[in-house]
Coordinates of C-alpha atoms and ligand atoms in Angstrom, one line a residue:
M26 CA 94.0 61.5 108.5
A27 CA 90.6 62.4 109.8
H28 CA 88.1 63.4 107.2
Q29 CA 87.2 67.1 107.4
S30 CA 84.6 68.8 105.2
L31 CA 85.7 71.9 103.4
I32 CA 83.1 74.5 104.0
T33 CA 83.4 77.8 102.2
I34 CA 82.0 81.0 103.7
E35 CA 79.6 81.3 100.8
H36 CA 78.2 77.9 101.4
H37 CA 77.9 78.6 105.1
I38 CA 76.1 81.9 104.7
M39 CA 73.7 80.3 102.1
M40 CA 72.9 77.5 104.6
Q41 CA 72.2 80.1 107.3
E42 CA 70.0 82.1 105.0
R43 CA 68.1 79.0 103.9
E44 CA 66.7 78.8 107.5
H45 CA 64.6 81.8 106.6
P46 CA 62.0 80.8 104.1
E47 CA 61.4 84.4 102.9
A48 CA 65.1 84.9 102.1
T49 CA 66.0 85.9 98.6
G50 CA 69.8 85.4 98.6
V51 CA 70.4 89.2 98.7
F52 CA 71.8 88.9 102.2
T53 CA 74.2 86.1 101.2
G54 CA 75.3 88.3 98.3
L55 CA 75.9 91.2 100.6
L56 CA 78.1 89.2 103.0
M57 CA 80.0 87.8 100.0
D58 CA 80.6 91.3 98.8
I59 CA 82.2 92.1 102.1
A60 CA 84.2 88.9 102.0
L61 CA 85.5 89.8 98.5
A62 CA 86.5 93.3 99.7
G63 CA 88.3 91.5 102.7
K64 CA 90.3 89.3 100.3
I65 CA 91.4 92.3 98.2
I66 CA 92.3 94.3 101.4
S67 CA 94.2 91.3 102.7
R68 CA 96.2 91.0 99.5
E69 CA 97.2 94.6 99.8
V70 CA 98.0 94.5 103.5
N71 CA 100.2 91.4 103.0
K72 CA 102.4 93.0 100.4
A73 CA 102.3 96.5 102.0
G74 CA 106.0 96.4 102.9
L75 CA 106.9 95.8 99.2
V76 CA 105.0 98.5 97.5
E77 CA 104.5 102.2 97.9
I78 CA 101.4 101.8 100.1
L79 CA 102.7 102.2 103.6
G80 CA 102.6 105.5 105.4
S81 CA 100.3 108.5 105.4
T82 CA 98.4 110.1 102.5
G83 CA 99.2 113.5 104.1
S84 CA 95.5 114.2 104.9
V85 CA 93.5 114.1 108.1
N86 CA 90.1 112.3 108.4
V87 CA 86.8 113.4 110.0
Q88 CA 88.2 112.1 113.4
G89 CA 91.2 114.3 113.1
E90 CA 93.5 111.3 112.5
E91 CA 96.1 111.0 109.8
V92 CA 94.8 109.0 106.9
Q93 CA 97.1 106.1 105.9
K94 CA 97.2 105.1 102.3
L95 CA 95.9 101.6 103.2
D96 CA 93.0 103.2 105.1
E97 CA 92.0 104.9 101.9
F98 CA 92.5 101.8 99.8
A99 CA 90.4 99.7 102.2
N100 CA 87.6 102.3 102.3
S101 CA 87.3 102.6 98.5
T102 CA 87.5 98.8 98.1
L103 CA 84.6 98.3 100.4
I104 CA 82.6 101.1 98.7
D105 CA 83.4 99.7 95.3
S106 CA 82.3 96.2 96.3
L107 CA 79.0 97.4 97.7
D108 CA 77.7 100.5 95.9
H109 CA 76.6 99.0 92.5
T110 CA 75.0 95.7 93.7
G111 CA 71.5 96.8 94.5
R112 CA 71.8 95.2 97.9
V113 CA 72.5 98.3 100.1
C114 CA 70.6 101.6 100.2
I115 CA 73.2 103.7 102.2
M116 CA 76.6 103.2 103.8
S117 CA 78.7 104.8 106.5
S118 CA 82.4 104.6 107.1
E119 CA 84.9 105.8 109.6
E120 CA 86.7 107.5 106.8
D121 CA 83.7 109.6 105.5
S122 CA 82.2 112.3 107.5
N123 CA 78.8 112.0 105.8
A124 CA 76.7 109.0 104.9
I125 CA 77.7 107.4 101.6
E126 CA 74.8 107.4 99.2
I127 CA 74.4 104.9 96.4
P128 CA 75.2 106.7 93.1
P129 CA 72.0 107.5 91.2
Q130 CA 72.8 105.2 88.3
Y131 CA 72.7 102.1 90.6
P132 CA 69.7 100.5 92.2
C133 CA 69.1 100.7 96.0
G134 CA 68.6 97.6 98.2
G135 CA 67.1 96.6 101.5
Y136 CA 70.2 96.8 103.7
T137 CA 72.6 99.3 105.1
A138 CA 76.3 98.8 105.8
A139 CA 78.5 100.6 108.3
F140 CA 82.2 99.8 108.5
D141 CA 85.6 100.7 109.8
P142 CA 87.6 99.8 106.7
L143 CA 91.0 99.4 108.5
D144 CA 90.9 99.6 112.2
G145 CA 94.2 99.9 114.0
S146 CA 95.8 101.4 110.9
S147 CA 98.1 103.6 112.9
N148 CA 100.0 100.2 113.6
I149 CA 100.3 99.2 110.0
D150 CA 103.8 100.4 109.5
A151 CA 105.0 98.1 112.3
N152 CA 103.4 95.0 110.9
V153 CA 100.8 94.7 113.6
P154 CA 97.4 93.0 112.9
V155 CA 94.7 95.3 111.6
G156 CA 91.1 94.6 110.8
T157 CA 87.9 95.6 109.0
I158 CA 84.7 95.8 111.1
F159 CA 81.2 95.7 109.6
S160 CA 77.6 96.1 110.7
I161 CA 74.5 95.4 108.6
H162 CA 71.0 96.6 109.3
R163 CA 67.8 96.4 107.3
K164 CA 66.5 99.6 105.6
I165 CA 63.7 101.2 107.7
S166 CA 63.0 104.4 105.8
K167 CA 60.1 104.5 103.4
G168 CA 61.7 106.5 100.5
P169 CA 63.3 104.8 97.5
R170 CA 66.9 105.6 98.6
G171 CA 68.3 105.2 102.1
D172 CA 68.8 108.0 104.6
E173 CA 70.7 108.6 107.8
D174 CA 67.9 107.1 109.9
D175 CA 68.6 103.8 108.3
L176 CA 72.2 104.0 109.7
L177 CA 71.3 105.4 113.1
Q178 CA 69.7 102.1 114.4
V179 CA 70.2 100.5 117.7
G180 CA 72.8 97.7 117.6
R181 CA 70.4 95.0 118.8
R182 CA 68.6 95.4 115.4
Q183 CA 71.7 94.4 113.4
V184 CA 71.0 91.5 111.0
A185 CA 74.7 90.7 110.7
A186 CA 78.0 91.9 112.0
G187 CA 81.6 90.8 112.1
Y188 CA 85.2 91.5 111.2
I189 CA 88.1 90.5 109.1
I190 CA 91.4 90.3 110.8
Y191 CA 94.6 90.6 108.8
G192 CA 97.0 88.9 111.2
S193 CA 99.4 86.0 110.8
S194 CA 96.5 84.6 108.8
T195 CA 93.4 86.4 107.5
M196 CA 90.2 85.4 109.1
M197 CA 86.6 86.5 108.7
V198 CA 84.3 86.2 111.7
Y199 CA 80.6 86.8 111.3
T200 CA 77.3 86.3 113.0
T201 CA 73.7 86.6 111.7
G202 CA 72.4 86.0 115.2
N203 CA 72.8 82.3 114.9
G204 CA 76.2 81.5 116.3
V205 CA 79.5 83.1 115.6
H206 CA 81.6 81.5 112.9
G207 CA 85.2 82.0 111.9
F208 CA 86.8 81.4 108.5
T209 CA 90.4 81.4 107.6
L210 CA 91.5 82.6 104.2
D211 CA 93.4 80.1 102.2
P212 CA 95.3 82.6 100.0
S213 CA 96.4 80.0 97.5
V214 CA 92.7 79.4 96.4
G215 CA 91.3 82.7 97.6
E216 CA 88.6 81.1 99.7
F217 CA 87.6 81.7 103.3
L218 CA 87.2 78.2 104.8
L219 CA 85.3 77.3 108.0
S220 CA 88.0 76.9 110.7
H221 CA 86.2 78.1 113.9
P222 CA 82.5 76.9 113.9
N223 CA 80.3 78.1 116.7
I224 CA 82.8 80.2 118.7
R225 CA 81.9 80.4 122.3
T226 CA 83.8 82.8 124.5
P227 CA 84.7 81.7 128.1
R228 CA 82.3 83.1 130.7
R229 CA 85.3 84.5 132.6
G230 CA 88.8 85.2 131.3
R231 CA 92.2 85.8 132.8
T232 CA 93.3 88.6 130.6
Y233 CA 92.6 92.4 130.4
S234 CA 93.3 94.7 127.6
A235 CA 93.5 98.4 128.0
N236 CA 95.8 101.3 127.3
E237 CA 96.9 101.7 130.8
S238 CA 98.8 104.9 130.2
N239 CA 95.3 106.5 130.5
Y240 CA 95.0 105.2 134.0
H241 CA 94.9 108.6 135.6
H242 CA 92.2 109.7 133.2
W243 CA 89.9 106.9 134.2
S244 CA 87.0 107.1 136.7
E245 CA 87.6 105.8 140.2
G246 CA 85.5 102.7 139.5
I247 CA 87.7 101.7 136.5
R248 CA 90.9 102.4 138.4
R249 CA 89.8 100.3 141.3
Y250 CA 88.7 97.5 139.0
V251 CA 92.0 97.4 137.2
D252 CA 93.9 97.6 140.5
R253 CA 91.9 94.6 141.7
L254 CA 92.9 92.6 138.6
K255 CA 96.5 92.9 139.7
E256 CA 96.0 91.5 143.2
T257 CA 96.9 88.0 144.0
D258 CA 94.4 87.3 146.8
K259 CA 91.8 85.9 144.4
P260 CA 90.9 82.2 144.6
S261 CA 93.3 81.6 141.7
G262 CA 96.1 83.3 143.6
R263 CA 97.3 84.9 140.4
P264 CA 96.7 88.4 138.9
Y265 CA 95.1 88.8 135.5
N266 CA 97.4 88.9 132.5
A267 CA 97.8 92.3 130.7
R268 CA 97.6 92.0 126.9
Y269 CA 97.2 95.1 124.7
I270 CA 98.0 95.2 121.1
G271 CA 96.4 98.6 120.5
S272 CA 94.5 97.2 117.5
L273 CA 90.8 96.6 118.5
V274 CA 90.1 93.7 116.2
A275 CA 93.2 91.9 117.3
D276 CA 92.6 92.5 121.0
F277 CA 89.0 91.6 120.7
H278 CA 89.7 88.4 118.6
R279 CA 92.2 87.1 121.1
N280 CA 89.9 87.7 124.0
L281 CA 87.0 86.1 122.2
L282 CA 88.9 82.9 121.7
T283 CA 90.6 82.6 125.0
G284 CA 88.5 84.8 127.4
G285 CA 89.2 88.2 128.7
V286 CA 88.0 91.7 128.7
F287 CA 88.9 94.8 126.6
L288 CA 88.4 98.2 128.2
Y289 CA 88.4 101.6 126.5
P290 CA 86.8 103.8 129.2
A291 CA 85.8 107.5 129.0
D292 CA 88.5 110.1 129.8
V293 CA 87.1 111.8 132.8
K294 CA 89.9 114.4 133.0
D295 CA 89.6 115.8 129.5
P296 CA 86.2 117.6 129.0
K297 CA 86.9 117.5 125.2
K298 CA 86.7 113.7 125.1
P299 CA 84.3 112.6 127.8
T300 CA 82.8 109.7 125.9
G301 CA 85.6 107.4 125.1
K302 CA 87.5 106.8 121.9
L303 CA 85.8 104.1 120.0
R304 CA 82.9 104.6 117.7
L305 CA 79.5 103.2 118.4
L306 CA 78.2 102.3 114.9
Y307 CA 81.1 100.6 113.2
E308 CA 83.4 99.5 116.1
A309 CA 81.5 99.0 119.4
A310 CA 78.1 97.8 118.1
P311 CA 79.2 95.2 115.6
L312 CA 81.8 93.7 118.0
A313 CA 79.1 93.8 120.8
F314 CA 76.8 91.8 118.5
V315 CA 79.6 89.2 117.9
A316 CA 80.4 89.1 121.7
E317 CA 76.8 88.6 122.8
H318 CA 76.2 85.8 120.2
A319 CA 79.4 84.1 121.4
G320 CA 78.1 84.1 125.0
G321 CA 80.0 87.3 126.0
Y322 CA 78.8 90.8 126.7
A323 CA 79.6 94.5 125.9
S324 CA 78.6 97.5 127.9
D325 CA 79.3 101.2 128.1
G326 CA 79.6 100.8 131.8
Y327 CA 75.9 101.2 132.5
Q328 CA 74.0 99.3 129.9
P329 CA 74.5 97.0 126.9
I330 CA 76.1 98.6 123.9
L331 CA 73.5 96.9 121.8
D332 CA 70.7 99.0 123.5
L333 CA 72.3 102.4 122.9
E334 CA 70.3 104.7 120.6
P335 CA 72.8 106.2 118.2
M336 CA 72.6 110.0 117.8
S337 CA 75.2 110.6 115.1
L338 CA 77.3 108.5 112.6
H339 CA 80.6 109.0 114.4
Q340 CA 79.4 109.0 118.0
R341 CA 82.0 107.7 120.5
V342 CA 81.3 105.5 123.4
P343 CA 83.1 103.9 126.4
L344 CA 83.6 100.2 125.6
F345 CA 83.9 97.2 127.9
I346 CA 83.7 94.0 126.0
G347 CA 84.5 90.3 126.4
S348 CA 83.7 87.6 128.8
L349 CA 80.3 88.0 130.4
D350 CA 81.3 87.8 134.1
D351 CA 84.3 90.2 133.6
V352 CA 82.2 92.9 131.9
K353 CA 79.4 92.5 134.5
E354 CA 82.0 93.0 137.2
I355 CA 83.1 96.3 135.6
E356 CA 79.5 97.5 135.6
Q357 CA 79.4 96.7 139.4
Y358 CA 82.5 98.7 140.1
I359 CA 81.2 101.6 138.1
A360 CA 77.8 101.4 139.9
E361 CA 79.5 101.3 143.2
H362 CA 82.1 104.0 142.8
D363 CA 81.2 106.4 139.9
K364 CA 78.4 108.9 139.8
R365 CA 76.8 109.1 136.4
S366 CA 77.4 112.4 134.8
Ligands
AHM412 P1 91.4 103.8 114.5 O1 90.0 103.4 114.2 O2 91.7 105.2 114.1 O3 92.4 102.8 114.0 O4 91.5 103.8 116.1 C1 91.0 102.8 116.8 C2 92.1 102.1 117.5 C3 91.6 100.7 118.0 O5 92.0 99.7 117.1 C4 92.4 100.5 119.3 O6 91.7 99.7 120.2 C5 92.5 101.9 119.8 O7 92.4 102.8 118.7 C6 93.8 102.1 120.4 O8 93.9 103.4 121.0 P2 95.1 103.9 121.9 O9 96.2 104.1 120.9 O10 94.6 105.1 122.5 O11 95.4 102.8 122.9
MG413 MG1 88.8 102.3 114.0

Protein backbone atom coordinates (compact mmCIF):
# COMPACT_ATOMS: atom_id res chain seq x y z
CA MET A 1 0.00 0.00 0.00
CA ALA A 2 1.29 3.48 -0.84
CA HIS A 3 2.53 5.47 2.13
CA GLN A 4 0.22 8.35 3.05
CA SER A 5 0.93 10.89 5.77
CA LEU A 6 -1.80 11.41 8.32
CA ILE A 7 -2.20 15.16 8.65
CA THR A 8 -4.61 16.41 11.26
CA ILE A 9 -6.41 19.69 10.79
CA GLU A 10 -4.64 21.08 13.85
CA HIS A 11 -1.23 20.37 12.38
CA HIS A 12 -2.31 21.80 9.04
CA ILE A 13 -3.61 25.05 10.51
CA MET A 14 -0.46 25.41 12.63
CA MET A 15 1.75 24.97 9.56
CA GLN A 16 -0.28 27.62 7.72
CA GLU A 17 -0.03 29.99 10.66
CA ARG A 18 3.73 29.47 10.88
CA GLU A 19 4.07 31.17 7.51
CA HIS A 20 3.21 34.39 9.33
CA PRO A 21 6.12 35.22 11.63
CA GLU A 22 3.97 37.54 13.77
CA ALA A 23 1.43 34.78 14.45
CA THR A 24 0.78 33.90 18.08
CA GLY A 25 -1.20 30.68 17.73
CA VAL A 26 -4.48 32.40 18.65
CA PHE A 27 -5.77 31.92 15.13
CA THR A 28 -4.97 28.19 15.14
CA GLY A 29 -6.81 27.97 18.44
CA LEU A 30 -9.84 29.71 17.00
CA LEU A 31 -10.15 27.38 14.02
CA MET A 32 -9.65 24.43 16.36
CA ASP A 33 -12.50 25.71 18.54
CA ILE A 34 -14.72 25.67 15.44
CA ALA A 35 -13.50 22.18 14.52
CA LEU A 36 -14.36 21.00 18.04
CA ALA A 37 -17.85 22.45 17.77
CA GLY A 38 -18.15 20.71 14.38
CA LYS A 39 -17.30 17.34 15.92
CA ILE A 40 -19.89 17.77 18.65
CA ILE A 41 -22.56 18.90 16.17
CA SER A 42 -21.63 15.99 13.90
CA ARG A 43 -22.10 13.53 16.75
CA GLU A 44 -25.52 14.93 17.48
CA VAL A 45 -26.60 15.09 13.80
CA ASN A 46 -25.54 11.46 13.34
CA LYS A 47 -27.64 10.11 16.15
CA ALA A 48 -30.50 12.52 15.58
CA GLY A 49 -32.94 9.84 14.50
CA LEU A 50 -32.40 7.92 17.75
CA VAL A 51 -32.88 10.64 20.31
CA GLU A 52 -35.49 13.27 20.92
CA ILE A 53 -33.69 15.95 18.98
CA LEU A 54 -35.41 15.96 15.60
CA GLY A 55 -38.21 18.38 14.88
CA SER A 56 -39.05 21.90 15.81
CA THR A 57 -38.56 23.69 19.13
CA GLY A 58 -41.90 25.39 18.56
CA SER A 59 -40.31 28.85 18.25
CA VAL A 60 -39.54 31.05 15.26
CA ASN A 61 -36.14 32.73 14.68
CA VAL A 62 -35.22 36.26 13.59
CA GLN A 63 -35.69 35.20 9.94
CA GLY A 64 -39.25 34.07 10.63
CA GLU A 65 -38.26 30.42 10.23
CA GLU A 66 -39.13 27.58 12.57
CA VAL A 67 -36.23 26.79 14.89
CA GLN A 68 -35.31 23.12 14.82
CA LYS A 69 -33.94 21.59 18.01
CA LEU A 70 -30.70 20.80 16.23
CA ASP A 71 -30.38 24.45 15.09
CA GLU A 72 -30.50 25.52 18.68
CA PHE A 73 -28.07 22.82 19.74
CA ALA A 74 -25.58 23.74 16.98
CA ASN A 75 -25.87 27.44 17.84
CA SER A 76 -25.19 27.00 21.53
CA THR A 77 -22.37 24.53 20.84
CA LEU A 78 -20.58 27.11 18.69
CA ILE A 79 -21.12 29.91 21.19
CA ASP A 80 -19.98 27.71 24.09
CA SER A 81 -16.85 26.71 22.16
CA LEU A 82 -15.87 30.30 21.39
CA ASP A 83 -17.11 32.72 24.04
CA HIS A 84 -14.69 31.95 26.91
CA THR A 85 -11.42 31.49 25.00
CA GLY A 86 -10.20 35.07 24.76
CA ARG A 87 -9.85 34.66 21.00
CA VAL A 88 -12.96 36.44 19.74
CA CYS A 89 -14.39 39.85 20.64
CA ILE A 90 -17.89 39.50 19.20
CA MET A 91 -19.95 36.96 17.27
CA SER A 92 -22.99 36.81 15.06
CA SER A 93 -25.25 33.90 14.22
CA GLU A 94 -28.18 33.23 11.94
CA GLU A 95 -30.09 32.22 15.05
CA ASP A 96 -29.56 35.46 17.02
CA SER A 97 -31.06 38.77 15.97
CA ASN A 98 -28.35 40.80 17.71
CA ALA A 99 -24.61 40.48 17.83
CA ILE A 100 -23.45 38.02 20.51
CA GLU A 101 -21.21 39.77 23.01
CA ILE A 102 -18.53 38.04 25.03
CA PRO A 103 -19.76 37.67 28.63
CA PRO A 104 -18.04 40.23 30.88
CA GLN A 105 -16.24 37.58 32.94
CA TYR A 106 -14.29 36.41 29.87
CA PRO A 107 -11.46 38.20 28.04
CA CYS A 108 -11.94 39.54 24.51
CA GLY A 109 -9.67 38.60 21.62
CA GLY A 110 -8.59 39.97 18.28
CA TYR A 111 -11.05 38.14 16.00
CA THR A 112 -14.75 38.04 15.17
CA ALA A 113 -16.79 35.00 14.19
CA ALA A 114 -20.01 34.91 12.17
CA PHE A 115 -21.77 31.62 11.56
CA ASP A 116 -24.78 29.81 10.29
CA PRO A 117 -24.79 27.02 12.86
CA LEU A 118 -26.83 24.52 10.88
CA ASP A 119 -27.62 25.54 7.36
CA GLY A 120 -30.27 23.57 5.50
CA SER A 121 -31.83 22.49 8.77
CA SER A 122 -35.33 22.36 7.33
CA ASN A 123 -34.07 19.15 5.64
CA ILE A 124 -32.81 17.44 8.77
CA ASP A 125 -35.83 15.29 9.41
CA ALA A 126 -35.36 13.69 5.98
CA ASN A 127 -31.68 12.82 6.59
CA VAL A 128 -30.41 15.30 4.01
CA PRO A 129 -26.87 16.73 4.48
CA VAL A 130 -26.67 19.95 6.49
CA GLY A 131 -23.71 22.17 7.30
CA THR A 132 -22.11 24.82 9.50
CA ILE A 133 -20.73 27.89 7.71
CA PHE A 134 -18.23 30.23 9.40
CA SER A 135 -16.49 33.51 8.67
CA ILE A 136 -13.61 35.07 10.61
CA HIS A 137 -12.48 38.70 10.55
CA ARG A 138 -9.96 40.64 12.56
CA LYS A 139 -11.27 43.08 15.17
CA ILE A 140 -11.09 46.64 13.82
CA SER A 141 -12.81 48.67 16.54
CA LYS A 142 -10.65 50.45 19.09
CA GLY A 143 -12.55 49.73 22.29
CA PRO A 144 -11.72 46.85 24.65
CA ARG A 145 -14.77 44.77 23.59
CA GLY A 146 -15.96 44.18 20.03
CA ASP A 147 -18.88 45.98 18.42
CA GLU A 148 -21.12 45.56 15.39
CA ASP A 149 -18.64 47.34 13.08
CA ASP A 150 -16.26 44.46 13.65
CA LEU A 151 -18.87 42.16 12.14
CA LEU A 152 -20.00 44.42 9.30
CA GLN A 153 -16.78 44.08 7.33
CA VAL A 154 -16.44 43.41 3.64
CA GLY A 155 -15.96 39.73 2.73
CA ARG A 156 -12.63 40.36 1.07
CA ARG A 157 -11.17 41.15 4.49
CA GLN A 158 -12.00 37.72 5.93
CA VAL A 159 -8.93 36.05 7.42
CA ALA A 160 -10.52 32.62 7.30
CA ALA A 161 -13.76 31.03 6.20
CA GLY A 162 -15.15 27.61 5.58
CA TYR A 163 -17.78 25.07 6.41
CA ILE A 164 -18.40 21.73 7.97
CA ILE A 165 -20.65 19.42 6.01
CA TYR A 166 -22.53 16.69 7.85
CA GLY A 167 -23.10 14.29 4.97
CA SER A 168 -22.32 10.66 4.30
CA SER A 169 -19.12 11.62 6.06
CA THR A 170 -18.39 14.80 7.99
CA MET A 171 -15.90 17.14 6.35
CA MET A 172 -14.40 20.48 7.31
CA VAL A 173 -13.28 22.69 4.45
CA TYR A 174 -11.39 25.89 5.23
CA THR A 175 -9.20 28.55 3.73
CA THR A 176 -7.04 31.23 5.26
CA GLY A 177 -6.40 32.66 1.80
CA ASN A 178 -3.69 30.12 1.04
CA GLY A 179 -5.53 27.36 -0.78
CA VAL A 180 -8.71 25.54 0.14
CA HIS A 181 -8.27 22.36 2.12
CA GLY A 182 -10.71 19.63 3.06
CA PHE A 183 -10.54 17.26 6.04
CA THR A 184 -12.67 14.21 6.65
CA LEU A 185 -13.67 13.34 10.20
CA ASP A 186 -12.56 9.91 11.32
CA PRO A 187 -15.23 9.44 13.97
CA SER A 188 -13.43 6.51 15.61
CA VAL A 189 -10.51 8.73 16.66
CA GLY A 190 -12.34 12.08 16.58
CA GLU A 191 -9.86 13.74 14.23
CA PHE A 192 -10.33 15.69 11.02
CA LEU A 193 -7.69 14.26 8.65
CA LEU A 194 -6.50 15.92 5.46
CA SER A 195 -8.32 14.23 2.58
CA HIS A 196 -8.67 17.01 -0.02
CA PRO A 197 -5.53 19.20 -0.11
CA ASN A 198 -5.56 22.27 -2.35
CA ILE A 199 -9.05 21.96 -3.79
CA ARG A 200 -9.34 23.63 -7.20
CA THR A 201 -12.75 23.97 -8.75
CA PRO A 202 -13.12 23.44 -12.52
CA ARG A 203 -13.20 26.69 -14.49
CA ARG A 204 -16.44 25.61 -16.09
CA GLY A 205 -18.96 23.06 -14.85
CA ARG A 206 -21.75 21.02 -16.34
CA THR A 207 -24.20 21.36 -13.46
CA TYR A 208 -26.58 24.03 -12.24
CA SER A 209 -28.27 24.15 -8.87
CA ALA A 210 -31.32 26.32 -8.29
CA ASN A 211 -34.80 26.10 -6.85
CA GLU A 212 -36.45 26.25 -10.24
CA SER A 213 -39.94 26.47 -8.80
CA ASN A 214 -39.04 30.16 -8.44
CA TYR A 215 -38.47 30.51 -12.21
CA HIS A 216 -41.37 32.89 -12.76
CA HIS A 217 -40.08 35.09 -9.96
CA TRP A 218 -36.65 35.53 -11.55
CA SER A 219 -35.52 38.40 -13.74
CA GLU A 220 -35.47 37.99 -17.50
CA GLY A 221 -31.68 37.64 -17.55
CA ILE A 222 -31.72 34.71 -15.14
CA ARG A 223 -34.63 33.03 -16.92
CA ARG A 224 -32.86 33.31 -20.27
CA TYR A 225 -29.64 32.00 -18.75
CA VAL A 226 -31.30 28.91 -17.27
CA ASP A 227 -33.25 28.31 -20.50
CA ARG A 228 -29.92 28.40 -22.32
CA LEU A 229 -28.42 25.76 -20.02
CA LYS A 230 -31.09 23.34 -21.16
CA GLU A 231 -30.40 23.75 -24.85
CA THR A 232 -28.45 21.14 -26.75
CA ASP A 233 -26.90 23.32 -29.45
CA LYS A 234 -23.77 23.97 -27.41
CA PRO A 235 -20.41 22.59 -28.51
CA SER A 236 -20.90 19.70 -26.08
CA GLY A 237 -24.30 18.88 -27.61
CA ARG A 238 -25.67 18.27 -24.12
CA PRO A 239 -27.65 20.40 -21.70
CA TYR A 240 -26.37 21.08 -18.21
CA ASN A 241 -27.38 18.70 -15.43
CA ALA A 242 -29.77 20.01 -12.80
CA ARG A 243 -28.77 19.09 -9.24
CA TYR A 244 -30.48 20.76 -6.29
CA ILE A 245 -30.40 19.41 -2.78
CA GLY A 246 -31.83 22.54 -1.21
CA SER A 247 -29.06 22.56 1.37
CA LEU A 248 -26.55 25.25 0.48
CA VAL A 249 -23.43 23.64 1.93
CA ALA A 250 -24.17 20.34 0.19
CA ASP A 251 -24.97 21.98 -3.16
CA PHE A 252 -21.93 24.23 -2.90
CA HIS A 253 -19.60 21.40 -1.86
CA ARG A 254 -20.62 19.16 -4.75
CA ASN A 255 -20.18 21.96 -7.27
CA LEU A 256 -16.83 22.95 -5.73
CA LEU A 257 -15.44 19.47 -6.28
CA THR A 258 -16.95 18.69 -9.66
CA GLY A 259 -17.68 22.12 -11.17
CA GLY A 260 -20.98 23.86 -11.56
CA VAL A 261 -22.95 26.85 -10.49
CA PHE A 262 -25.39 27.51 -7.66
CA LEU A 263 -28.00 30.24 -8.13
CA TYR A 264 -30.30 31.85 -5.60
CA PRO A 265 -31.50 34.97 -7.46
CA ALA A 266 -33.61 37.84 -6.19
CA ASP A 267 -37.38 37.48 -6.33
CA VAL A 268 -38.41 40.27 -8.70
CA LYS A 269 -42.13 39.64 -8.26
CA ASP A 270 -42.38 39.90 -4.49
CA PRO A 271 -41.54 43.42 -3.31
CA LYS A 272 -41.19 42.08 0.24
CA LYS A 273 -38.16 39.98 -0.70
CA PRO A 274 -36.34 41.75 -3.51
CA THR A 275 -32.83 40.87 -2.37
CA GLY A 276 -32.65 37.11 -2.49
CA LYS A 277 -32.84 34.59 0.32
CA LEU A 278 -29.32 33.86 1.46
CA ARG A 279 -27.53 35.95 4.04
CA LEU A 280 -24.41 37.92 3.16
CA LEU A 281 -22.34 37.67 6.33
CA TYR A 282 -22.57 34.01 7.27
CA GLU A 283 -23.67 32.25 4.08
CA ALA A 284 -22.66 34.12 0.90
CA ALA A 285 -19.41 35.81 1.98
CA PRO A 286 -17.66 32.82 3.58
CA LEU A 287 -18.58 30.52 0.70
CA ALA A 288 -17.48 33.24 -1.75
CA PHE A 289 -14.10 33.37 0.02
CA VAL A 290 -13.77 29.59 -0.34
CA ALA A 291 -14.92 29.70 -3.99
CA GLU A 292 -12.44 32.42 -4.99
CA HIS A 293 -9.54 30.71 -3.26
CA ALA A 294 -10.37 27.50 -5.11
CA GLY A 295 -10.33 29.30 -8.47
CA GLY A 296 -14.09 29.91 -8.62
CA TYR A 297 -16.16 33.04 -8.22
CA ALA A 298 -19.24 34.41 -6.45
CA SER A 299 -21.34 37.37 -7.53
CA ASP A 300 -24.59 39.11 -6.63
CA GLY A 301 -25.15 39.39 -10.39
CA TYR A 302 -23.31 42.68 -10.69
CA GLN A 303 -20.18 42.51 -8.57
CA PRO A 304 -18.16 40.11 -6.46
CA ILE A 305 -19.90 39.10 -3.22
CA LEU A 306 -16.57 39.72 -1.52
CA ASP A 307 -16.73 43.44 -2.38
CA LEU A 308 -20.22 44.09 -0.95
CA GLU A 309 -20.28 46.42 2.05
CA PRO A 310 -22.56 44.86 4.67
CA MET A 311 -25.21 47.16 6.12
CA SER A 312 -26.78 44.82 8.66
CA LEU A 313 -26.10 41.47 10.31
CA HIS A 314 -28.84 39.53 8.56
CA GLN A 315 -28.71 41.24 5.18
CA ARG A 316 -29.80 39.05 2.28
CA VAL A 317 -28.20 38.97 -1.12
CA PRO A 318 -28.73 37.27 -4.49
CA LEU A 319 -26.06 34.59 -4.84
CA PHE A 320 -24.41 33.12 -7.94
CA ILE A 321 -21.46 30.97 -6.96
CA GLY A 322 -19.27 28.26 -8.40
CA SER A 323 -17.16 27.81 -11.51
CA LEU A 324 -15.64 31.09 -12.71
CA ASP A 325 -16.80 31.00 -16.33
CA ASP A 326 -20.35 30.00 -15.40
CA VAL A 327 -20.78 32.80 -12.86
CA LYS A 328 -19.26 35.33 -15.28
CA GLU A 329 -21.77 34.19 -17.89
CA ILE A 330 -24.64 34.87 -15.48
CA GLU A 331 -23.27 38.39 -14.94
CA GLN A 332 -23.29 38.86 -18.73
CA TYR A 333 -26.90 37.72 -19.06
CA ILE A 334 -27.92 40.09 -16.28
CA ALA A 335 -25.97 43.00 -17.80
CA GLU A 336 -27.62 42.34 -21.15
CA HIS A 337 -31.22 41.76 -20.09
CA ASP A 338 -31.87 43.25 -16.66
CA LYS A 339 -32.05 46.84 -15.66
CA ARG A 340 -30.53 47.46 -12.24
CA SER A 341 -33.22 48.60 -9.82
P1 LIG B 1 -31.60 28.10 6.32
O1 LIG B 1 -30.37 28.92 6.63
O2 LIG B 1 -32.81 28.57 7.06
O3 LIG B 1 -31.34 26.64 6.46
O4 LIG B 1 -31.97 28.44 4.79
C1 LIG B 1 -30.98 28.37 3.84
C2 LIG B 1 -31.25 27.25 2.89
C3 LIG B 1 -30.03 26.88 2.10
O5 LIG B 1 -29.35 25.82 2.67
C4 LIG B 1 -30.58 26.48 0.77
O6 LIG B 1 -29.69 26.76 -0.26
C5 LIG B 1 -31.82 27.32 0.66
O7 LIG B 1 -32.20 27.66 1.97
C6 LIG B 1 -32.94 26.57 0.02
O8 LIG B 1 -34.02 27.40 -0.14
P2 LIG B 1 -35.33 26.93 -0.94
O9 LIG B 1 -36.01 25.98 -0.02
O10 LIG B 1 -36.07 28.19 -1.17
O11 LIG B 1 -34.87 26.29 -2.21
MG1 LIG C 1 -28.69 29.17 6.54
